[in-house]
PDB file of N, CA and C in Angstrom:
ATOM      1  N   MET A   1       3.923   9.672 -22.853  1.00  0.00           N
ATOM      2  CA  MET A   1       2.832   9.734 -24.130  1.00  0.00           C
ATOM      3  C   MET A   1       1.584   9.050 -23.729  1.00  0.00           C
ATOM      4  N   ASP A   2       0.266   9.509 -23.820  1.00  0.00           N
ATOM      5  CA  ASP A   2      -0.850   8.690 -23.628  1.00  0.00           C
ATOM      6  C   ASP A   2      -1.401   8.114 -24.724  1.00  0.00           C
ATOM      7  N   SER A   3      -1.386   6.826 -24.735  1.00  0.00           N
ATOM      8  CA  SER A   3      -1.886   6.011 -26.093  1.00  0.00           C
ATOM      9  C   SER A   3      -3.132   6.010 -26.136  1.00  0.00           C
ATOM     10  N   GLY A   4      -4.019   6.494 -25.067  1.00  0.00           N
ATOM     11  CA  GLY A   4      -5.433   6.713 -25.115  1.00  0.00           C
ATOM     12  C   GLY A   4      -6.030   5.337 -24.318  1.00  0.00           C
ATOM     13  N   ARG A   5      -5.131   4.319 -24.142  1.00  0.00           N
ATOM     14  CA  ARG A   5      -5.827   3.293 -23.425  1.00  0.00           C
ATOM     15  C   ARG A   5      -5.933   3.374 -21.915  1.00  0.00           C
ATOM     16  N   ALA A   6      -6.842   2.908 -21.420  1.00  0.00           N
ATOM     17  CA  ALA A   6      -7.308   2.914 -20.191  1.00  0.00           C
ATOM     18  C   ALA A   6      -6.152   2.005 -19.362  1.00  0.00           C
ATOM     19  N   ARG A   7      -5.832   2.683 -18.359  1.00  0.00           N
ATOM     20  CA  ARG A   7      -4.737   1.648 -17.428  1.00  0.00           C
ATOM     21  C   ARG A   7      -5.215   1.405 -15.935  1.00  0.00           C
ATOM     22  N   TRP A   8      -4.776   0.295 -15.494  1.00  0.00           N
ATOM     23  CA  TRP A   8      -5.159  -0.094 -14.415  1.00  0.00           C
ATOM     24  C   TRP A   8      -4.645   0.673 -13.322  1.00  0.00           C
ATOM     25  N   HIS A   9      -5.333   0.722 -12.081  1.00  0.00           N
ATOM     26  CA  HIS A   9      -4.705   1.380 -10.676  1.00  0.00           C
ATOM     27  C   HIS A   9      -5.366   0.747  -9.438  1.00  0.00           C
ATOM     28  N   PRO A  10      -4.041   0.842  -8.577  1.00  0.00           N
ATOM     29  CA  PRO A  10      -4.849   0.121  -7.354  1.00  0.00           C
ATOM     30  C   PRO A  10      -6.288   0.643  -6.674  1.00  0.00           C
ATOM     31  N   ILE A  11      -6.665   1.801  -7.137  1.00  0.00           N
ATOM     32  CA  ILE A  11      -8.045   2.201  -6.603  1.00  0.00           C
ATOM     33  C   ILE A  11      -9.122   1.282  -7.362  1.00  0.00           C
ATOM     34  N   PHE A  12      -8.814   0.590  -8.135  1.00  0.00           N
ATOM     35  CA  PHE A  12      -9.847  -0.380  -8.577  1.00  0.00           C
ATOM     36  C   PHE A  12      -9.713  -1.542  -7.642  1.00  0.00           C
ATOM     37  N   ALA A  13      -8.751  -1.729  -6.901  1.00  0.00           N
ATOM     38  CA  ALA A  13      -8.875  -2.979  -5.834  1.00  0.00           C
ATOM     39  C   ALA A  13      -9.417  -2.422  -4.574  1.00  0.00           C
ATOM     40  N   ALA A  14      -9.719  -1.146  -4.448  1.00  0.00           N
ATOM     41  CA  ALA A  14      -9.922  -0.560  -3.146  1.00  0.00           C
ATOM     42  C   ALA A  14     -11.695  -0.703  -2.931  1.00  0.00           C
ATOM     43  N   PHE A  15     -11.860  -1.106  -1.419  1.00  0.00           N
ATOM     44  CA  PHE A  15     -13.235  -1.328  -0.867  1.00  0.00           C
ATOM     45  C   PHE A  15     -13.398  -0.160   0.072  1.00  0.00           C
ATOM     46  N   GLU A  16     -14.405   0.767   0.124  1.00  0.00           N
ATOM     47  CA  GLU A  16     -14.468   1.784   1.081  1.00  0.00           C
ATOM     48  C   GLU A  16     -15.455   1.447   2.299  1.00  0.00           C
ATOM     49  N   PRO A  17     -15.005   0.658   3.395  1.00  0.00           N
ATOM     50  CA  PRO A  17     -15.892   0.209   4.456  1.00  0.00           C
ATOM     51  C   PRO A  17     -16.446   1.262   5.074  1.00  0.00           C
ATOM     52  N   LYS A  18     -15.663   2.415   4.870  1.00  0.00           N
ATOM     53  CA  LYS A  18     -16.414   3.735   5.746  1.00  0.00           C
ATOM     54  C   LYS A  18     -15.727   4.838   5.288  1.00  0.00           C
ATOM     55  N   ALA A  19     -16.335   6.020   5.315  1.00  0.00           N
ATOM     56  CA  ALA A  19     -15.978   7.200   4.748  1.00  0.00           C
ATOM     57  C   ALA A  19     -14.409   7.517   5.020  1.00  0.00           C
ATOM     58  N   GLY A  20     -13.639   7.708   4.363  1.00  0.00           N
ATOM     59  CA  GLY A  20     -12.255   8.089   4.564  1.00  0.00           C
ATOM     60  C   GLY A  20     -11.312   6.839   4.744  1.00  0.00           C
ATOM     61  N   GLU A  21     -11.648   5.732   4.388  1.00  0.00           N
ATOM     62  CA  GLU A  21     -10.803   4.470   4.706  1.00  0.00           C
ATOM     63  C   GLU A  21     -11.081   3.565   3.379  1.00  0.00           C
ATOM     64  N   TRP A  22      -9.950   3.253   2.822  1.00  0.00           N
ATOM     65  CA  TRP A  22     -10.076   2.453   1.833  1.00  0.00           C
ATOM     66  C   TRP A  22      -9.121   1.078   2.035  1.00  0.00           C
ATOM     67  N   TRP A  23      -9.542  -0.103   1.751  1.00  0.00           N
ATOM     68  CA  TRP A  23      -8.792  -1.502   1.984  1.00  0.00           C
ATOM     69  C   TRP A  23      -8.502  -1.783   0.599  1.00  0.00           C
ATOM     70  N   LEU A  24      -7.289  -2.206   0.339  1.00  0.00           N
ATOM     71  CA  LEU A  24      -7.186  -2.768  -1.094  1.00  0.00           C
ATOM     72  C   LEU A  24      -7.267  -4.294  -0.942  1.00  0.00           C
ATOM     73  N   ARG A  25      -7.567  -5.100  -1.868  1.00  0.00           N
ATOM     74  CA  ARG A  25      -8.070  -6.295  -1.729  1.00  0.00           C
ATOM     75  C   ARG A  25      -7.443  -6.979  -2.776  1.00  0.00           C
ATOM     76  N   ASP A  26      -6.966  -8.363  -2.716  1.00  0.00           N
ATOM     77  CA  ASP A  26      -6.351  -8.997  -4.010  1.00  0.00           C
ATOM     78  C   ASP A  26      -7.566  -9.764  -4.787  1.00  0.00           C
ATOM     79  N   ALA A  27      -7.195 -10.711  -5.715  1.00  0.00           N
ATOM     80  CA  ALA A  27      -7.969 -11.329  -6.629  1.00  0.00           C
ATOM     81  C   ALA A  27      -8.899 -12.181  -5.672  1.00  0.00           C
ATOM     82  N   PHE A  28      -8.613 -12.879  -4.758  1.00  0.00           N
ATOM     83  CA  PHE A  28      -9.256 -13.583  -3.870  1.00  0.00           C
ATOM     84  C   PHE A  28     -10.223 -12.823  -2.776  1.00  0.00           C
ATOM     85  N   ASP A  29     -10.223 -11.491  -3.031  1.00  0.00           N
ATOM     86  CA  ASP A  29     -10.818 -10.611  -1.873  1.00  0.00           C
ATOM     87  C   ASP A  29     -10.376 -10.475  -0.593  1.00  0.00           C
ATOM     88  N   ARG A  30      -9.144 -10.773  -0.247  1.00  0.00           N
ATOM     89  CA  ARG A  30      -8.428 -10.686   0.710  1.00  0.00           C
ATOM     90  C   ARG A  30      -7.742  -9.444   0.933  1.00  0.00           C
ATOM     91  N   PRO A  31      -8.150  -8.666   1.881  1.00  0.00           N
ATOM     92  CA  PRO A  31      -7.307  -7.334   1.933  1.00  0.00           C
ATOM     93  C   PRO A  31      -5.773  -7.525   2.537  1.00  0.00           C
ATOM     94  N   TYR A  32      -5.075  -6.665   1.845  1.00  0.00           N
ATOM     95  CA  TYR A  32      -3.673  -6.530   1.854  1.00  0.00           C
ATOM     96  C   TYR A  32      -3.072  -5.227   2.346  1.00  0.00           C
ATOM     97  N   ALA A  33      -3.947  -4.023   2.125  1.00  0.00           N
ATOM     98  CA  ALA A  33      -3.597  -2.834   2.785  1.00  0.00           C
ATOM     99  C   ALA A  33      -4.500  -1.988   3.073  1.00  0.00           C
ATOM    100  N   ILE A  34      -4.473  -0.842   4.111  1.00  0.00           N
ATOM    101  CA  ILE A  34      -5.482   0.160   4.395  1.00  0.00           C
ATOM    102  C   ILE A  34      -4.722   1.466   4.084  1.00  0.00           C
ATOM    103  N   VAL A  35      -5.569   2.400   3.370  1.00  0.00           N
ATOM    104  CA  VAL A  35      -5.286   3.728   3.276  1.00  0.00           C
ATOM    105  C   VAL A  35      -6.349   4.684   4.065  1.00  0.00           C
ATOM    106  N   ALA A  36      -6.010   5.417   4.937  1.00  0.00           N
ATOM    107  CA  ALA A  36      -7.048   6.281   5.589  1.00  0.00           C
ATOM    108  C   ALA A  36      -6.518   7.763   5.824  1.00  0.00           C
ATOM    109  N   ILE A  37      -7.610   8.534   5.845  1.00  0.00           N
ATOM    110  CA  ILE A  37      -7.359   9.721   5.851  1.00  0.00           C
ATOM    111  C   ILE A  37      -6.650  10.127   7.413  1.00  0.00           C
ATOM    112  N   VAL A  38      -5.854  11.167   7.454  1.00  0.00           N
ATOM    113  CA  VAL A  38      -5.404  11.515   8.550  1.00  0.00           C
ATOM    114  C   VAL A  38      -5.395  13.102   8.707  1.00  0.00           C
ATOM    115  N   ARG A  39      -5.494  13.678   9.937  1.00  0.00           N
ATOM    116  CA  ARG A  39      -5.534  14.897  10.071  1.00  0.00           C
ATOM    117  C   ARG A  39      -4.603  15.305  11.052  1.00  0.00           C
ATOM    118  N   ARG A  40      -3.961  16.454  10.796  1.00  0.00           N
ATOM    119  CA  ARG A  40      -3.022  16.899  11.829  1.00  0.00           C
ATOM    120  C   ARG A  40      -3.035  18.398  11.758  1.00  0.00           C
ATOM    121  N   GLY A  41      -3.787  19.206  12.646  1.00  0.00           N
ATOM    122  CA  GLY A  41      -4.138  20.345  12.702  1.00  0.00           C
ATOM    123  C   GLY A  41      -4.946  20.799  11.540  1.00  0.00           C
ATOM    124  N   ASP A  42      -4.526  21.706  10.635  1.00  0.00           N
ATOM    125  CA  ASP A  42      -5.044  22.042   9.252  1.00  0.00           C
ATOM    126  C   ASP A  42      -4.633  21.340   8.191  1.00  0.00           C
ATOM    127  N   GLU A  43      -3.718  20.253   8.395  1.00  0.00           N
ATOM    128  CA  GLU A  43      -3.028  19.477   7.321  1.00  0.00           C
ATOM    129  C   GLU A  43      -4.144  18.312   7.049  1.00  0.00           C
ATOM    130  N   VAL A  44      -4.291  17.716   5.762  1.00  0.00           N
ATOM    131  CA  VAL A  44      -4.788  16.493   5.611  1.00  0.00           C
ATOM    132  C   VAL A  44      -4.169  15.814   4.820  1.00  0.00           C
ATOM    133  N   GLY A  45      -3.886  14.544   5.087  1.00  0.00           N
ATOM    134  CA  GLY A  45      -3.131  13.618   4.238  1.00  0.00           C
ATOM    135  C   GLY A  45      -3.835  11.826   4.310  1.00  0.00           C
ATOM    136  N   TYR A  46      -2.950  11.323   4.120  1.00  0.00           N
ATOM    137  CA  TYR A  46      -3.292   9.751   4.016  1.00  0.00           C
ATOM    138  C   TYR A  46      -2.265   9.054   4.697  1.00  0.00           C
ATOM    139  N   ARG A  47      -2.530   7.991   5.328  1.00  0.00           N
ATOM    140  CA  ARG A  47      -1.584   6.876   5.976  1.00  0.00           C
ATOM    141  C   ARG A  47      -1.895   5.749   5.568  1.00  0.00           C
ATOM    142  N   ALA A  48      -0.850   4.974   4.746  1.00  0.00           N
ATOM    143  CA  ALA A  48      -1.028   3.738   4.045  1.00  0.00           C
ATOM    144  C   ALA A  48      -0.242   2.763   5.079  1.00  0.00           C
ATOM    145  N   VAL A  49      -1.034   1.478   5.401  1.00  0.00           N
ATOM    146  CA  VAL A  49      -0.280   0.426   6.267  1.00  0.00           C
ATOM    147  C   VAL A  49      -0.707  -0.821   5.519  1.00  0.00           C
ATOM    148  N   THR A  50       0.114  -1.885   6.054  1.00  0.00           N
ATOM    149  CA  THR A  50      -0.241  -3.321   5.518  1.00  0.00           C
ATOM    150  C   THR A  50      -1.377  -3.705   6.321  1.00  0.00           C
ATOM    151  N   TYR A  51      -2.053  -4.838   5.895  1.00  0.00           N
ATOM    152  CA  TYR A  51      -3.452  -5.412   6.430  1.00  0.00           C
ATOM    153  C   TYR A  51      -2.734  -6.456   7.421  1.00  0.00           C
ATOM    154  N   ALA A  52      -3.663  -6.328   8.695  1.00  0.00           N
ATOM    155  CA  ALA A  52      -3.439  -7.409   9.413  1.00  0.00           C
ATOM    156  C   ALA A  52      -4.753  -7.374  10.323  1.00  0.00           C
ATOM    157  N   GLU A  53      -5.421  -8.326  10.844  1.00  0.00           N
ATOM    158  CA  GLU A  53      -6.530  -8.328  11.788  1.00  0.00           C
ATOM    159  C   GLU A  53      -6.325  -7.422  13.046  1.00  0.00           C
ATOM    160  N   ARG A  54      -5.205  -7.516  13.648  1.00  0.00           N
ATOM    161  CA  ARG A  54      -5.025  -6.574  14.974  1.00  0.00           C
ATOM    162  C   ARG A  54      -4.080  -5.308  14.248  1.00  0.00           C
ATOM    163  N   ALA A  55      -4.683  -4.282  14.697  1.00  0.00           N
ATOM    164  CA  ALA A  55      -4.132  -2.696  14.451  1.00  0.00           C
ATOM    165  C   ALA A  55      -2.532  -3.033  14.649  1.00  0.00           C
ATOM    166  N   GLU A  56      -2.416  -3.428  15.675  1.00  0.00           N
ATOM    167  CA  GLU A  56      -0.938  -3.534  16.382  1.00  0.00           C
ATOM    168  C   GLU A  56       0.065  -4.148  15.518  1.00  0.00           C
ATOM    169  N   GLU A  57      -0.471  -4.978  14.615  1.00  0.00           N
ATOM    170  CA  GLU A  57       0.441  -5.736  13.918  1.00  0.00           C
ATOM    171  C   GLU A  57       0.734  -5.161  12.433  1.00  0.00           C
ATOM    172  N   ARG A  58       0.070  -4.165  11.968  1.00  0.00           N
ATOM    173  CA  ARG A  58      -0.008  -3.663  10.854  1.00  0.00           C
ATOM    174  C   ARG A  58       1.335  -2.906  10.801  1.00  0.00           C
ATOM    175  N   GLU A  59       2.034  -2.934   9.484  1.00  0.00           N
ATOM    176  CA  GLU A  59       3.358  -2.170   9.302  1.00  0.00           C
ATOM    177  C   GLU A  59       3.001  -0.676   8.353  1.00  0.00           C
ATOM    178  N   VAL A  60       3.428   0.314   8.987  1.00  0.00           N
ATOM    179  CA  VAL A  60       3.280   1.645   8.215  1.00  0.00           C
ATOM    180  C   VAL A  60       3.854   1.633   6.943  1.00  0.00           C
ATOM    181  N   VAL A  61       3.479   1.933   5.587  1.00  0.00           N
ATOM    182  CA  VAL A  61       3.913   1.926   4.447  1.00  0.00           C
ATOM    183  C   VAL A  61       4.396   3.327   4.385  1.00  0.00           C
ATOM    184  N   GLY A  62       3.635   4.294   4.651  1.00  0.00           N
ATOM    185  CA  GLY A  62       4.109   5.719   4.616  1.00  0.00           C
ATOM    186  C   GLY A  62       2.922   6.663   4.829  1.00  0.00           C
ATOM    187  N   TYR A  63       3.256   8.040   4.715  1.00  0.00           N
ATOM    188  CA  TYR A  63       2.166   9.114   4.757  1.00  0.00           C
ATOM    189  C   TYR A  63       2.190   9.922   3.424  1.00  0.00           C
ATOM    190  N   TYR A  64       1.228  10.336   3.001  1.00  0.00           N
ATOM    191  CA  TYR A  64       1.110  11.028   1.748  1.00  0.00           C
ATOM    192  C   TYR A  64       0.119  12.045   1.768  1.00  0.00           C
ATOM    193  N   ARG A  65       0.216  13.103   0.818  1.00  0.00           N
ATOM    194  CA  ARG A  65      -0.625  14.216   0.594  1.00  0.00           C
ATOM    195  C   ARG A  65      -1.730  13.746  -0.225  1.00  0.00           C
ATOM    196  N   ARG A  66      -1.631  13.116  -1.030  1.00  0.00           N
ATOM    197  CA  ARG A  66      -2.813  12.804  -2.040  1.00  0.00           C
ATOM    198  C   ARG A  66      -3.154  11.060  -1.954  1.00  0.00           C
ATOM    199  N   LEU A  67      -4.379  10.893  -2.295  1.00  0.00           N
ATOM    200  CA  LEU A  67      -4.947   9.468  -2.365  1.00  0.00           C
ATOM    201  C   LEU A  67      -4.294   8.575  -3.259  1.00  0.00           C
ATOM    202  N   LEU A  68      -4.111   8.949  -4.407  1.00  0.00           N
ATOM    203  CA  LEU A  68      -3.629   8.041  -5.423  1.00  0.00           C
ATOM    204  C   LEU A  68      -2.095   7.800  -5.122  1.00  0.00           C
ATOM    205  N   PRO A  69      -1.404   8.300  -4.820  1.00  0.00           N
ATOM    206  CA  PRO A  69       0.174   7.949  -4.595  1.00  0.00           C
ATOM    207  C   PRO A  69      -0.037   7.391  -3.203  1.00  0.00           C
ATOM    208  N   ALA A  70      -0.802   7.225  -2.239  1.00  0.00           N
ATOM    209  CA  ALA A  70      -0.788   6.455  -1.133  1.00  0.00           C
ATOM    210  C   ALA A  70      -1.262   5.105  -1.654  1.00  0.00           C
ATOM    211  N   LEU A  71      -2.204   4.975  -2.377  1.00  0.00           N
ATOM    212  CA  LEU A  71      -2.823   3.786  -2.767  1.00  0.00           C
ATOM    213  C   LEU A  71      -1.712   2.882  -3.764  1.00  0.00           C
ATOM    214  N   GLU A  72      -0.940   3.877  -4.519  1.00  0.00           N
ATOM    215  CA  GLU A  72       0.133   3.153  -5.463  1.00  0.00           C
ATOM    216  C   GLU A  72       1.215   2.683  -4.594  1.00  0.00           C
ATOM    217  N   ALA A  73       1.649   3.398  -3.537  1.00  0.00           N
ATOM    218  CA  ALA A  73       2.793   2.954  -2.590  1.00  0.00           C
ATOM    219  C   ALA A  73       2.221   1.738  -1.752  1.00  0.00           C
ATOM    220  N   ALA A  74       0.935   1.550  -1.416  1.00  0.00           N
ATOM    221  CA  ALA A  74       0.583   0.495  -0.816  1.00  0.00           C
ATOM    222  C   ALA A  74       0.404  -0.650  -1.631  1.00  0.00           C
ATOM    223  N   HIS A  75       0.286  -0.589  -2.684  1.00  0.00           N
ATOM    224  CA  HIS A  75       0.092  -1.795  -3.851  1.00  0.00           C
ATOM    225  C   HIS A  75       1.535  -2.207  -4.161  1.00  0.00           C
ATOM    226  N   ALA A  76       2.446  -1.201  -4.474  1.00  0.00           N
ATOM    227  CA  ALA A  76       4.014  -1.692  -4.684  1.00  0.00           C
ATOM    228  C   ALA A  76       4.567  -2.294  -3.618  1.00  0.00           C
ATOM    229  N   HIS A  77       4.307  -1.833  -2.314  1.00  0.00           N
ATOM    230  CA  HIS A  77       4.719  -2.623  -1.097  1.00  0.00           C
ATOM    231  C   HIS A  77       4.529  -3.989  -1.014  1.00  0.00           C
ATOM    232  N   TRP A  78       2.932  -4.216  -1.343  1.00  0.00           N
ATOM    233  CA  TRP A  78       2.200  -5.525  -1.450  1.00  0.00           C
ATOM    234  C   TRP A  78       2.824  -6.356  -2.475  1.00  0.00           C
ATOM    235  N   ILE A  79       3.061  -5.704  -3.553  1.00  0.00           N
ATOM    236  CA  ILE A  79       3.824  -6.448  -4.707  1.00  0.00           C
ATOM    237  C   ILE A  79       5.088  -6.834  -4.273  1.00  0.00           C
ATOM    238  N   ALA A  80       5.970  -6.061  -3.849  1.00  0.00           N
ATOM    239  CA  ALA A  80       7.315  -6.277  -3.395  1.00  0.00           C
ATOM    240  C   ALA A  80       7.397  -7.305  -2.296  1.00  0.00           C
ATOM    241  N   SER A  81       6.532  -7.545  -1.609  1.00  0.00           N
ATOM    242  CA  SER A  81       6.396  -8.439  -0.379  1.00  0.00           C
ATOM    243  C   SER A  81       6.371 -10.072  -1.153  1.00  0.00           C
ATOM    244  N   HIS A  82       6.020  -9.978  -2.442  1.00  0.00           N
ATOM    245  CA  HIS A  82       6.007 -11.134  -2.984  1.00  0.00           C
ATOM    246  C   HIS A  82       7.337 -12.007  -3.504  1.00  0.00           C
ATOM    247  N   GLY A  83       8.109 -11.061  -3.360  1.00  0.00           N
ATOM    248  CA  GLY A  83       9.889 -11.489  -4.047  1.00  0.00           C
ATOM    249  C   GLY A  83      10.833 -11.473  -2.947  1.00  0.00           C
ATOM    250  N   PRO A  84      11.778 -11.954  -3.310  1.00  0.00           N
ATOM    251  CA  PRO A  84      13.006 -11.795  -2.257  1.00  0.00           C
ATOM    252  C   PRO A  84      13.373 -10.342  -2.006  1.00  0.00           C
ATOM    253  N   LYS A  85      13.768 -10.240  -0.603  1.00  0.00           N
ATOM    254  CA  LYS A  85      14.299  -8.857   0.102  1.00  0.00           C
ATOM    255  C   LYS A  85      15.761  -8.595  -0.732  1.00  0.00           C
ATOM    256  N   GLY A  86      15.667  -7.303  -0.708  1.00  0.00           N
ATOM    257  CA  GLY A  86      17.042  -6.817  -1.111  1.00  0.00           C
ATOM    258  C   GLY A  86      17.239  -6.498  -2.723  1.00  0.00           C
ATOM    259  N   GLY A  87      18.206  -6.671  -2.983  1.00  0.00           N
ATOM    260  CA  GLY A  87      18.559  -6.415  -4.471  1.00  0.00           C
ATOM    261  C   GLY A  87      18.584  -7.769  -5.440  1.00  0.00           C
ATOM    262  N   VAL A  88      19.182  -7.755  -6.429  1.00  0.00           N
ATOM    263  CA  VAL A  88      18.954  -8.851  -7.357  1.00  0.00           C
ATOM    264  C   VAL A  88      19.300 -10.167  -6.564  1.00  0.00           C
ATOM    265  N   ASN A  89      18.533 -11.100  -6.795  1.00  0.00           N
ATOM    266  CA  ASN A  89      18.796 -12.515  -6.195  1.00  0.00           C
ATOM    267  C   ASN A  89      18.640 -12.276  -4.732  1.00  0.00           C
ATOM    268  N   GLY A  90      17.995 -11.519  -4.199  1.00  0.00           N
ATOM    269  CA  GLY A  90      17.844 -11.257  -2.920  1.00  0.00           C
ATOM    270  C   GLY A  90      19.129 -10.734  -2.029  1.00  0.00           C
ATOM    271  N   ARG A  91      20.165 -10.180  -2.820  1.00  0.00           N
ATOM    272  CA  ARG A  91      21.359  -9.868  -2.138  1.00  0.00           C
ATOM    273  C   ARG A  91      21.252  -8.363  -2.283  1.00  0.00           C
ATOM    274  N   SER A  92      21.285  -7.538  -1.222  1.00  0.00           N
ATOM    275  CA  SER A  92      21.523  -6.255  -1.361  1.00  0.00           C
ATOM    276  C   SER A  92      22.882  -5.804  -1.797  1.00  0.00           C
ATOM    277  N   ALA A  93      23.126  -4.617  -2.416  1.00  0.00           N
ATOM    278  CA  ALA A  93      24.429  -4.052  -2.927  1.00  0.00           C
ATOM    279  C   ALA A  93      25.189  -3.898  -1.772  1.00  0.00           C
ATOM    280  N   PHE A  94      24.681  -3.806  -0.525  1.00  0.00           N
ATOM    281  CA  PHE A  94      25.283  -3.256   0.850  1.00  0.00           C
ATOM    282  C   PHE A  94      25.951  -4.747   1.573  1.00  0.00           C
ATOM    283  N   GLN A  95      25.384  -5.984   0.902  1.00  0.00           N
ATOM    284  CA  GLN A  95      25.737  -7.173   1.673  1.00  0.00           C
ATOM    285  C   GLN A  95      27.084  -7.434   1.338  1.00  0.00           C
ATOM    286  N   ARG A  96      27.916  -7.877   2.394  1.00  0.00           N
ATOM    287  CA  ARG A  96      29.273  -8.687   1.736  1.00  0.00           C
ATOM    288  C   ARG A  96      29.108  -9.859   1.913  1.00  0.00           C
ATOM    289  N   PRO A  97      29.612 -10.962   0.993  1.00  0.00           N
ATOM    290  CA  PRO A  97      29.788 -12.225   0.921  1.00  0.00           C
ATOM    291  C   PRO A  97      30.411 -12.740   2.328  1.00  0.00           C
ATOM    292  N   LEU A  98      29.978 -13.925   2.825  1.00  0.00           N
ATOM    293  CA  LEU A  98      30.437 -14.418   3.920  1.00  0.00           C
ATOM    294  C   LEU A  98      31.920 -14.993   3.561  1.00  0.00           C
ATOM    295  N   ALA A  99      32.755 -14.642   4.515  1.00  0.00           N
ATOM    296  CA  ALA A  99      34.352 -15.092   4.324  1.00  0.00           C
ATOM    297  C   ALA A  99      34.504 -16.499   4.539  1.00  0.00           C
TER     298      ALA A  99
END
């Protein structure tokens, strides 16, 4: 149900330095992800990557058919990077305790 309230979306954190490329920035104006249009034949989609100065240091978050889900995934990846890796308390359900 829509309560009629405006909701925040990662697109509000986006800066478009050139056509077809969006940089997501944090509250300190530092970039944390880049979403760009990609084309393969007749198909058009979006590639989301983490931000790094050097392109070869960027990590692919994923490929998407629509802009908003690409931005959401890049933002969720950034948010997740602030917590422990794995499941609850940083421990994955697949990790076994050391014997």
